[in-house]
Coordinates of C-alpha atoms in Angstrom, one line a residue:
M396 CA -18.3 -29.1 -50.6
G397 CA -18.3 -25.7 -49.2
D398 CA -19.7 -22.6 -50.6
V399 CA -17.5 -20.8 -53.1
A400 CA -17.7 -17.1 -53.6
V401 CA -18.6 -16.0 -57.1
G402 CA -16.6 -13.1 -58.6
A403 CA -14.0 -11.9 -61.0
Q404 CA -10.8 -13.8 -60.8
E405 CA -7.5 -11.9 -60.4
G406 CA -6.2 -10.9 -63.8
H407 CA -9.5 -11.4 -65.6
G408 CA -12.8 -9.6 -66.0
E409 CA -13.7 -6.4 -67.7
A410 CA -11.2 -4.3 -69.4
E411 CA -10.1 -1.0 -67.7
R412 CA -12.8 1.6 -68.4
P413 CA -11.7 5.0 -69.6
Q414 CA -12.0 7.8 -67.0
E415 CA -13.4 11.1 -68.0
G416 CA -10.9 13.9 -67.6
P417 CA -11.8 17.4 -66.4
D418 CA -11.9 18.7 -70.0
G419 CA -14.5 16.1 -70.9
L420 CA -12.1 13.8 -72.8
D421 CA -11.8 10.2 -71.9
R422 CA -8.4 9.4 -70.5
P423 CA -7.2 5.9 -69.7
V424 CA -6.4 5.1 -66.1
G425 CA -3.1 3.3 -65.8
P426 CA 0.6 3.9 -66.4
G427 CA 1.2 7.3 -68.0
G428 CA -2.3 8.6 -66.9
P429 CA -3.0 11.3 -64.4
A430 CA -3.0 8.9 -61.5
D431 CA -1.1 5.7 -61.6
P432 CA -2.5 3.1 -59.2
A433 CA 0.9 1.4 -59.1
H434 CA 2.4 4.7 -57.7
P435 CA -0.3 6.3 -55.7
G436 CA 0.2 9.9 -54.7
E437 CA 2.7 10.7 -57.5
E438 CA 2.0 13.6 -59.7
A439 CA 3.5 14.4 -63.0
A440 CA 7.0 15.7 -62.8
E441 CA 7.3 19.5 -62.7
P442 CA 10.3 21.4 -63.9
A443 CA 12.8 22.1 -61.1
A444 CA 12.6 25.6 -59.6
E445 CA 15.6 27.8 -60.2
A446 CA 18.0 28.1 -57.3
P447 CA 17.9 31.5 -55.6
K448 CA 20.8 33.7 -56.6
A449 CA 23.4 34.3 -53.9
K450 CA 23.4 37.8 -52.5
R451 CA 26.4 39.8 -53.6
Q452 CA 28.7 40.6 -50.7
R453 CA 29.3 44.3 -50.0
S454 CA 32.7 45.6 -50.7
F455 CA 35.0 46.0 -47.7
W456 CA 35.7 49.6 -48.8
K457 CA 32.0 50.4 -48.7
E458 CA 31.7 49.0 -45.2
L459 CA 34.8 50.7 -43.9
P460 CA 33.2 54.2 -43.3
L461 CA 30.5 52.5 -41.3
L462 CA 33.0 50.6 -39.2
I463 CA 35.0 53.8 -38.5
G464 CA 31.8 55.6 -37.5
I465 CA 30.8 52.9 -35.1
A466 CA 34.3 52.8 -33.6
L467 CA 34.3 56.6 -33.1
V468 CA 30.9 56.6 -31.4
L469 CA 32.0 53.8 -29.1
A470 CA 35.3 55.7 -28.3
L471 CA 33.3 58.8 -27.5
L472 CA 31.0 56.9 -25.2
I473 CA 33.9 55.3 -23.4
K474 CA 35.6 58.6 -23.0
T475 CA 32.5 60.3 -21.7
F476 CA 31.4 57.6 -19.2
L477 CA 34.1 55.0 -18.6
V478 CA 37.8 55.9 -19.1
Q479 CA 39.8 58.7 -20.6
A480 CA 43.5 59.0 -21.5
F481 CA 45.5 61.9 -20.1
S482 CA 49.1 63.0 -20.8
I483 CA 51.4 64.0 -17.9
P484 CA 52.7 67.5 -18.8
S485 CA 55.1 68.1 -15.9
D486 CA 57.5 66.6 -13.3
S487 CA 55.3 67.3 -10.3
M488 CA 54.4 63.6 -9.8
Q489 CA 57.8 62.1 -10.2
N490 CA 58.8 59.3 -9.7
T491 CA 55.3 57.9 -9.7
L492 CA 54.6 59.5 -13.0
Q493 CA 57.0 60.9 -15.6
R494 CA 56.6 63.7 -18.0
G495 CA 55.0 62.3 -21.2
D496 CA 53.3 59.3 -19.5
R497 CA 49.8 58.4 -20.6
V498 CA 47.4 57.4 -17.8
L499 CA 43.9 56.0 -18.0
V500 CA 41.4 57.7 -15.7
D501 CA 38.3 56.0 -14.3
K502 CA 35.3 58.3 -15.0
L503 CA 32.7 55.7 -14.2
T504 CA 32.6 55.5 -10.4
P505 CA 32.0 59.2 -9.9
W506 CA 28.8 58.8 -11.8
F507 CA 27.6 56.5 -9.0
G508 CA 28.5 58.9 -6.2
S509 CA 32.0 57.7 -5.5
K510 CA 34.3 60.4 -4.0
P511 CA 38.1 60.6 -4.0
E512 CA 39.8 58.9 -1.1
R513 CA 43.1 59.4 0.6
G514 CA 46.1 58.1 -1.4
E515 CA 44.5 58.1 -4.8
V516 CA 46.1 59.9 -7.7
V517 CA 43.3 62.0 -9.3
V518 CA 42.8 64.2 -12.4
F519 CA 40.9 67.4 -11.7
H520 CA 39.9 70.5 -13.6
D521 CA 41.8 73.7 -12.7
P522 CA 39.8 74.9 -9.6
G523 CA 40.9 78.5 -9.8
N524 CA 43.8 79.7 -12.1
W525 CA 46.3 77.2 -10.8
L526 CA 47.6 76.9 -14.3
Q527 CA 47.7 80.6 -15.0
G528 CA 50.7 81.5 -17.1
E529 CA 51.3 77.9 -18.0
P530 CA 51.7 77.4 -21.8
T531 CA 48.9 75.5 -23.5
P532 CA 49.8 73.3 -26.5
Q533 CA 48.1 74.1 -29.8
P534 CA 47.0 70.8 -31.4
N535 CA 46.3 70.4 -35.1
A536 CA 42.8 69.5 -36.5
V537 CA 43.5 65.7 -36.4
Q538 CA 44.7 65.8 -32.8
K539 CA 41.6 67.8 -31.8
V540 CA 39.3 65.2 -33.4
L541 CA 41.1 62.3 -31.8
S542 CA 41.2 64.0 -28.4
F543 CA 37.5 64.8 -28.6
V544 CA 36.6 61.1 -29.0
G545 CA 39.2 60.0 -26.5
L546 CA 41.7 58.3 -28.8
M547 CA 44.3 60.8 -27.7
P548 CA 44.9 62.7 -24.4
S549 CA 43.2 66.1 -24.3
A550 CA 45.7 68.9 -25.1
E551 CA 43.4 72.0 -24.5
E552 CA 41.7 71.1 -21.3
K553 CA 43.3 72.7 -18.2
D554 CA 43.6 69.7 -16.0
L555 CA 46.0 68.8 -13.2
I556 CA 47.0 65.5 -11.6
K557 CA 48.0 65.1 -7.9
R558 CA 47.7 62.8 -5.0
V559 CA 44.9 63.1 -2.5
V560 CA 46.4 63.3 1.0
A561 CA 43.3 64.5 2.9
V562 CA 39.6 64.6 2.5
G563 CA 36.7 66.7 3.9
G564 CA 36.9 66.9 7.7
D565 CA 40.6 65.8 7.9
T566 CA 43.3 68.0 9.5
V567 CA 46.5 68.0 7.5
E568 CA 49.7 69.7 8.6
C569 CA 53.4 70.2 7.6
K570 CA 56.0 71.3 10.1
G571 CA 59.6 71.8 9.2
T572 CA 60.7 69.2 6.7
G573 CA 58.0 66.7 7.9
P574 CA 56.7 64.2 8.1
L575 CA 53.3 65.1 6.7
K576 CA 50.5 64.4 9.2
V577 CA 46.9 63.6 8.7
N578 CA 44.6 63.8 11.7
G579 CA 47.7 63.7 13.9
H580 CA 49.2 60.5 12.2
A581 CA 52.5 60.8 10.5
L582 CA 52.6 59.4 7.0
N583 CA 55.3 57.1 5.7
E584 CA 55.6 58.2 2.1
P585 CA 57.9 56.0 0.0
Y586 CA 56.4 57.5 -3.2
V587 CA 57.9 60.9 -2.5
F588 CA 60.6 61.8 -5.0
A589 CA 64.1 60.7 -4.0
G590 CA 66.0 63.5 -2.3
N591 CA 62.8 65.4 -1.4
T592 CA 61.5 65.9 2.1
P593 CA 57.7 65.3 2.8
C594 CA 57.3 69.0 3.7
S595 CA 59.1 72.0 2.3
T596 CA 60.5 74.7 4.5
D597 CA 59.3 77.7 2.6
P598 CA 56.5 79.7 4.4
E599 CA 53.7 78.5 2.1
S600 CA 54.6 74.8 2.9
Q601 CA 54.2 75.3 6.7
F602 CA 50.6 74.9 7.5
K603 CA 47.9 73.2 9.5
V604 CA 44.5 73.1 7.7
T605 CA 41.2 71.4 8.3
V606 CA 39.8 70.5 4.9
P607 CA 36.2 71.7 4.3
K608 CA 33.4 69.3 3.5
D609 CA 33.2 68.0 -0.1
R610 CA 36.8 69.1 -0.8
I611 CA 40.2 67.4 -1.0
W612 CA 43.8 68.4 -0.2
V613 CA 46.2 67.4 -2.9
M614 CA 50.0 67.3 -3.2
G615 CA 52.5 66.2 -5.8
D616 CA 54.9 63.4 -5.1
H617 CA 57.8 65.6 -6.2
R618 CA 57.3 67.8 -3.1
Q619 CA 59.8 70.5 -4.0
N620 CA 58.6 70.8 -7.5
S621 CA 54.8 70.9 -7.2
A622 CA 52.5 73.9 -7.1
D623 CA 49.7 72.1 -5.2
S624 CA 47.2 72.9 -2.5
R625 CA 50.0 74.4 -0.3
Y626 CA 50.5 77.3 -2.7
H627 CA 46.9 78.3 -3.2
Q628 CA 45.8 78.9 0.4
D629 CA 44.9 82.5 -0.4
Q630 CA 42.1 81.3 -2.8
P631 CA 38.5 80.2 -1.9
G632 CA 38.6 76.9 -0.1
G633 CA 42.1 77.7 1.3
G634 CA 43.9 75.6 -1.3
S635 CA 41.5 72.6 -1.2
V636 CA 39.9 71.3 -4.4
P637 CA 36.1 70.9 -4.8
V638 CA 35.1 67.2 -5.2
D639 CA 32.9 68.1 -8.2
K640 CA 36.1 69.3 -10.0
V641 CA 37.5 65.8 -10.0
V642 CA 37.4 64.1 -13.4
G643 CA 38.4 60.7 -12.0
R644 CA 41.0 58.5 -10.5
A645 CA 44.1 57.6 -12.5
L646 CA 44.3 53.8 -12.5
V647 CA 47.0 52.7 -15.0
V648 CA 50.1 54.0 -16.7
A649 CA 49.3 52.8 -20.2
W650 CA 52.1 54.4 -22.2
P651 CA 55.0 54.0 -22.9
L652 CA 54.8 50.2 -22.7
D653 CA 58.0 49.9 -20.7
R654 CA 56.3 51.9 -17.9
L655 CA 53.0 49.9 -17.9
N656 CA 51.9 49.9 -14.3
T657 CA 48.9 50.3 -11.9
L658 CA 48.5 53.2 -9.5
P659 CA 47.3 51.6 -6.2
V660 CA 46.6 53.4 -2.9
P661 CA 49.7 53.2 -0.7
S662 CA 49.4 51.2 2.5
T663 CA 50.3 54.3 4.6
F664 CA 46.8 55.6 4.1
G665 CA 45.3 52.4 5.5
Q666 CA 46.9 52.8 9.0
S667 CA 44.7 52.5 12.0
G668 CA 43.1 55.7 13.3
I669 CA 43.9 58.0 10.3
G670 CA 40.2 58.4 9.5
T671 CA 39.1 58.7 13.1
V672 CA 38.4 62.4 13.0
A673 CA 36.4 62.4 9.8
A674 CA 34.4 59.3 10.8
A675 CA 33.7 60.6 14.3
A676 CA 32.5 64.0 13.2
P677 CA 29.0 62.9 12.1
G678 CA 28.5 60.9 15.3
A679 CA 29.6 63.8 17.4
L680 CA 27.2 66.2 15.7
G681 CA 24.5 63.6 16.2
L682 CA 25.1 63.5 19.9
L683 CA 25.1 67.3 20.2
G684 CA 21.8 67.5 18.4
A685 CA 20.2 64.7 20.5
A686 CA 21.3 66.1 23.9
P687 CA 18.7 69.0 24.1
I688 CA 15.9 66.6 23.1
V689 CA 16.9 64.1 25.9
L690 CA 17.1 66.9 28.5
L691 CA 13.7 68.3 27.5
R692 CA 12.1 64.8 27.8
R693 CA 13.6 64.3 31.3
R694 CA 12.2 67.7 32.5
R695 CA 8.8 66.8 31.2
R696 CA 8.8 63.5 33.0
A697 CA 10.0 65.2 36.2
S698 CA 7.2 67.8 36.1
R699 CA 4.6 65.0 35.7

């Protein structure tokens, strides 16, 4: 027979000995005690923690002033740096624009050095009493606040809106009833008000002008009802408008809704050669400046 291990058989042997508790009292080890071998790792049940109270939602009326404040700040930033609404006060740009139209003007691109181009419709500050004698509306307090943040067109600023027909370095001319010429090229102007001629026959409208650098020549589409560059040739700049007076380009007719439309540059300003003079001027000046240097170098080589 083989060896048999001597020991306690399962279910027999000494009774469970009491275990001393931390307070010095003997406590039995087993079910109901501090540690139950049948359920290792289990602790005595603790009372459930109270669920956190839900945060009370703020009243809509308490948040409304904050929302209005944020909206006004955003509107002010948009008006200052992006777009601004302007109201058309006269008939000088018919039929492209009607009296009472609201246009949205791009104010962003001038911040990045963009300059007005031929054919664009632009808003600009009065360059020198062009609006002298014109009545200025007197808005109420609410209209002043709304126009300040850009939610309404400005009523107090003395601004004008015209079409750029020539830029710095261009030669623009009107002879008889037209056509209007830029750098010797006749413009086909379908946007001119029906029944008008491109040039007027009054003395102020007969001209041939070279536009100074960093200035633009502007005319209204309603040629016989527009006090534009033609009628301010006796002022500094000869009727042209400084580029730094331009607020921005009018992009869209936004109101009324039945006149919603964009204001693109007409194709006539994209004809070949119209910008030749302005583009060639820097090159010509460069050649004139380089000629003396080339001649001097040739003389020095000859003397050697």
